[in-house]
mmCIF file with all atom_site columns, C-alpha atoms in Angstrom:
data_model
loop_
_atom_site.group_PDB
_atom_site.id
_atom_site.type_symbol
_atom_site.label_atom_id
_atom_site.label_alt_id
_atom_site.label_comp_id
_atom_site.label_asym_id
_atom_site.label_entity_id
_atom_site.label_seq_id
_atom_site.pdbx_PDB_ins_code
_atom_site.Cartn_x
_atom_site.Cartn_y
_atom_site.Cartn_z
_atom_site.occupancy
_atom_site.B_iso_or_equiv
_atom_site.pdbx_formal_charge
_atom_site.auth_seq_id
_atom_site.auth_comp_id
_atom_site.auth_asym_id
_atom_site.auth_atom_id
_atom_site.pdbx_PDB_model_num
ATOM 1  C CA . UNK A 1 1  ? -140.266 -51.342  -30.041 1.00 0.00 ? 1  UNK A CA 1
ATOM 2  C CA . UNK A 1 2  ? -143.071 -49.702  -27.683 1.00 0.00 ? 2  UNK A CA 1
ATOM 3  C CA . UNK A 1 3  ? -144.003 -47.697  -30.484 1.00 0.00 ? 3  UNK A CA 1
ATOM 4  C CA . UNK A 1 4  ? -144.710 -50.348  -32.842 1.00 0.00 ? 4  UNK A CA 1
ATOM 5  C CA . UNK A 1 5  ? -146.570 -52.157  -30.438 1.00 0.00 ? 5  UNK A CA 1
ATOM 6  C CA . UNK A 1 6  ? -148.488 -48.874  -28.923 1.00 0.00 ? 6  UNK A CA 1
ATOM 7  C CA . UNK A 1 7  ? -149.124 -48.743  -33.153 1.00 0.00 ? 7  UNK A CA 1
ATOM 8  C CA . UNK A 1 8  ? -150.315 -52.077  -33.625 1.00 0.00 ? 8  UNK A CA 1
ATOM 9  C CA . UNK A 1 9  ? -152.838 -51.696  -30.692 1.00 0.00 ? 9  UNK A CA 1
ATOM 10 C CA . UNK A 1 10 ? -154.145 -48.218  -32.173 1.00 0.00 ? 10 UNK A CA 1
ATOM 11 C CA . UNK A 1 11 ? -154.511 -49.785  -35.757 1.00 0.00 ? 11 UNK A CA 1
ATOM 12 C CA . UNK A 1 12 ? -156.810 -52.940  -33.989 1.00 0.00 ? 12 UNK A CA 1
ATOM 13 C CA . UNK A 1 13 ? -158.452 -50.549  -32.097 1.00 0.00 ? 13 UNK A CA 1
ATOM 14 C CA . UNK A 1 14 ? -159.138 -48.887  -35.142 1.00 0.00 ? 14 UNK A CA 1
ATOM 15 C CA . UNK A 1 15 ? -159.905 -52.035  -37.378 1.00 0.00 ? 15 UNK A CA 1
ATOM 16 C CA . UNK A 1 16 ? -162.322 -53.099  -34.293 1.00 0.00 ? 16 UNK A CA 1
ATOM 17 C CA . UNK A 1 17 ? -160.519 -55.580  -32.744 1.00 0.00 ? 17 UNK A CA 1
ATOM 18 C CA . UNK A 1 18 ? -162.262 -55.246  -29.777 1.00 0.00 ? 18 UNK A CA 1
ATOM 19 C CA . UNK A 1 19 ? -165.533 -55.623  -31.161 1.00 0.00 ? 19 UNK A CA 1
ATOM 20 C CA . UNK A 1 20 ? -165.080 -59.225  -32.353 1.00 0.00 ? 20 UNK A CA 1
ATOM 21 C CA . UNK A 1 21 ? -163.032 -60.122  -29.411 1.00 0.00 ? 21 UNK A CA 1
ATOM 22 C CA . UNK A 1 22 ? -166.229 -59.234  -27.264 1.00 0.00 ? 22 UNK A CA 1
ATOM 23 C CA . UNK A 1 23 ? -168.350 -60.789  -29.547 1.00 0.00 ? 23 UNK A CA 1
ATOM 24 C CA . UNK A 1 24 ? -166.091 -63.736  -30.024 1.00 0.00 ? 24 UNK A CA 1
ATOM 25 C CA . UNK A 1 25 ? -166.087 -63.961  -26.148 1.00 0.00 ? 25 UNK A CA 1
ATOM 26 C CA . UNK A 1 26 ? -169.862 -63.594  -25.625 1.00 0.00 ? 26 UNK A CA 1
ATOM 27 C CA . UNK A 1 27 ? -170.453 -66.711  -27.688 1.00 0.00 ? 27 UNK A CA 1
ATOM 28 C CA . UNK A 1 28 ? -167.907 -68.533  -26.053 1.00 0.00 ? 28 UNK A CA 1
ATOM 29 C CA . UNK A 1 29 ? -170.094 -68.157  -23.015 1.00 0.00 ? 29 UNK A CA 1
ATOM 30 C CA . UNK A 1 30 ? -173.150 -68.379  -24.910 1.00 0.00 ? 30 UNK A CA 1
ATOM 31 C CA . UNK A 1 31 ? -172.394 -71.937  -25.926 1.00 0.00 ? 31 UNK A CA 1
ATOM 32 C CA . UNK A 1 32 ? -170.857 -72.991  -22.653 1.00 0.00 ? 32 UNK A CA 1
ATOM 33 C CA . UNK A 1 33 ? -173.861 -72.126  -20.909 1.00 0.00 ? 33 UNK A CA 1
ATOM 34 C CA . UNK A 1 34 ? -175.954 -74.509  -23.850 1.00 0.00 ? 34 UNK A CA 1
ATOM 35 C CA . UNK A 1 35 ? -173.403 -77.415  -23.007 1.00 0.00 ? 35 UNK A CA 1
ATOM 36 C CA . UNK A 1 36 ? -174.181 -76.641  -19.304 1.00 0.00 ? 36 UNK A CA 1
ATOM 37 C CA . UNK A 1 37 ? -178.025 -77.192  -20.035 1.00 0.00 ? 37 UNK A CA 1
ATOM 38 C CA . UNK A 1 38 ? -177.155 -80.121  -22.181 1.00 0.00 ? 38 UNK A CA 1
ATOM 39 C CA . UNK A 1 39 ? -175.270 -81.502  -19.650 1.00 0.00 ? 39 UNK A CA 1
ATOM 40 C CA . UNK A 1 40 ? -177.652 -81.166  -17.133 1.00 0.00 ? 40 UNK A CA 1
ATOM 41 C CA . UNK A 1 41 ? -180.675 -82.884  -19.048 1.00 0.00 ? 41 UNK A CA 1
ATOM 42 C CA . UNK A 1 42 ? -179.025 -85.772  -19.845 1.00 0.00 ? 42 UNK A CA 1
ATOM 43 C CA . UNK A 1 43 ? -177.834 -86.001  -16.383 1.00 0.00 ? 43 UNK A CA 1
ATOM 44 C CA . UNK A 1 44 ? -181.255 -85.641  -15.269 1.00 0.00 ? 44 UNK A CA 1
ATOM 45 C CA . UNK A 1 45 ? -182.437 -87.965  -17.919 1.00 0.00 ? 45 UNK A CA 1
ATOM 46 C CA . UNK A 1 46 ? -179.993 -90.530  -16.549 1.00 0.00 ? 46 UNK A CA 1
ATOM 47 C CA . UNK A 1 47 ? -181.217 -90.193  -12.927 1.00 0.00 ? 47 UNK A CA 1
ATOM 48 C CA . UNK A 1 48 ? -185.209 -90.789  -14.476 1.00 0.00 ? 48 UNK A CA 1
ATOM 49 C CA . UNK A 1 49 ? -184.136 -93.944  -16.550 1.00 0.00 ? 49 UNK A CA 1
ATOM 50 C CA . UNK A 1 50 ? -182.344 -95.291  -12.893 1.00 0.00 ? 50 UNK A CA 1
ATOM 51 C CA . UNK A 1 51 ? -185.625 -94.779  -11.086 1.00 0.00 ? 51 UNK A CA 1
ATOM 52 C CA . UNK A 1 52 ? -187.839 -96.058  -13.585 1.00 0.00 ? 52 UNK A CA 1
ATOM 53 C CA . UNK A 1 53 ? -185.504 -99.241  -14.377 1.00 0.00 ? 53 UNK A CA 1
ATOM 54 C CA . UNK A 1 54 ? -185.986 -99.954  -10.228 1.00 0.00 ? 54 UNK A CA 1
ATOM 55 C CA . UNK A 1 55 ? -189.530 -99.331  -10.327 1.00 0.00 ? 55 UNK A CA 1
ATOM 56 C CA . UNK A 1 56 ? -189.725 -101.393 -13.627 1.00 0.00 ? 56 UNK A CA 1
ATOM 57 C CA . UNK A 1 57 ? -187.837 -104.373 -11.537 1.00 0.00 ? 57 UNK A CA 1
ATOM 58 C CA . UNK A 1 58 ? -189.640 -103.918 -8.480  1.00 0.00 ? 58 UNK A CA 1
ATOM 59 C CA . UNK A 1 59 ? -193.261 -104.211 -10.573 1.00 0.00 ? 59 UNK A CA 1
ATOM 60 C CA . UNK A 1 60 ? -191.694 -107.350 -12.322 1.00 0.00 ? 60 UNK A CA 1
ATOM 61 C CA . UNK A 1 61 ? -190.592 -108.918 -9.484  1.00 0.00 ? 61 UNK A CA 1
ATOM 62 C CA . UNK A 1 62 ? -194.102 -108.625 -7.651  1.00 0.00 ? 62 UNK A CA 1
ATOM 63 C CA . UNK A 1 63 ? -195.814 -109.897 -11.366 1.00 0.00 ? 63 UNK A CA 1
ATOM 64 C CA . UNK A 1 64 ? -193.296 -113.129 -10.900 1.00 0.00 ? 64 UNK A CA 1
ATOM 65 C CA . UNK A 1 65 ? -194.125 -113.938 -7.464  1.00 0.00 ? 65 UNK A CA 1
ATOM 66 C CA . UNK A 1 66 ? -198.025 -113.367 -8.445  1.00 0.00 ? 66 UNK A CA 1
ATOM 67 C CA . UNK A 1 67 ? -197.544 -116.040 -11.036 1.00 0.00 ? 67 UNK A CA 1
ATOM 68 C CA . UNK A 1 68 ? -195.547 -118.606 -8.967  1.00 0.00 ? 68 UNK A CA 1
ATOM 69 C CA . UNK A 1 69 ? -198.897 -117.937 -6.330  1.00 0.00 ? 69 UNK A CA 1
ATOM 70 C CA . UNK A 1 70 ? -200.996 -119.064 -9.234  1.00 0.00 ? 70 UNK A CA 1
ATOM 71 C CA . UNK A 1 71 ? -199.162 -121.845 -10.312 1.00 0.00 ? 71 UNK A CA 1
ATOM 72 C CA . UNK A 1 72 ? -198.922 -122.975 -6.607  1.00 0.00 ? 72 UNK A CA 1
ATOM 73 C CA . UNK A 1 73 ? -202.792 -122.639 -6.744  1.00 0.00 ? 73 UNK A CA 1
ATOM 74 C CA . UNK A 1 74 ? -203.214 -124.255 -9.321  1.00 0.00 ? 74 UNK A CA 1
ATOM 75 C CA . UNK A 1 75 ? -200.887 -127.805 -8.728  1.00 0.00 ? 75 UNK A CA 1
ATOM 76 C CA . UNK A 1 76 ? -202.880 -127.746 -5.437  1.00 0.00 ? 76 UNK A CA 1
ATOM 77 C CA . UNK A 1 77 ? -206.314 -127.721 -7.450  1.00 0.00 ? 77 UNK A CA 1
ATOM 78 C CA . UNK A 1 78 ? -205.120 -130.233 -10.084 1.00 0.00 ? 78 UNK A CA 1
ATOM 79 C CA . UNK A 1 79 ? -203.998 -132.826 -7.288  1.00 0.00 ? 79 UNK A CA 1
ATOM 80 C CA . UNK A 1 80 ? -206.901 -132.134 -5.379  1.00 0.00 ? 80 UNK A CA 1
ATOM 81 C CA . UNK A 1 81 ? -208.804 -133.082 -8.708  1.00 0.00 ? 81 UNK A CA 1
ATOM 82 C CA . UNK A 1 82 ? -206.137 -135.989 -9.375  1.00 0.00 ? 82 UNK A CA 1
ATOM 83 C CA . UNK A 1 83 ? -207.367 -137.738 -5.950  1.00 0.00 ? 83 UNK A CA 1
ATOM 84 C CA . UNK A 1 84 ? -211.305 -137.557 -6.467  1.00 0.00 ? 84 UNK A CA 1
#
């Protein structure tokens, strides 16, 4: 029994097991790392779209309340016309 197993690890060894196990392993982490970085960005990409949604409502809000100024403005000009 430990012979056949101290065999099979010589003939890997000897095929180059090890080679394409630490190959196999370096791209595992290779490509982790690229989901890590693609995580990231859209994370970050997330967090912009939140900030410029707000800002986009805040700007809208202040372009509404501009136009209910000018429509104010405006009813008081028209009656003010209305009367002379």
């Amino acid at each position: 029994m430990i012979l056949t197993i101290i065999g099979l690890l010589l003939l890997a060894r000897w095929m180059g097991v090890n080679n394409l196990i630490s190959k196999w392993v370096e791209k595992l982490e290779s490509d982790s790392e690229s989901f890590r970085v693609l995580a990231n960005s859209v994370q970050n990409m997330s967090g912009d779209t939140k900030a410029n949604h707000s800002t986009y409502v805040a700007d809208h809000t202040k372009i509404i309340e501009e136009v209910r100024e000018v429509r104010e403005i405006t009813k008081e000009i028209l009656y003010k016309v209305d009367k002379v």
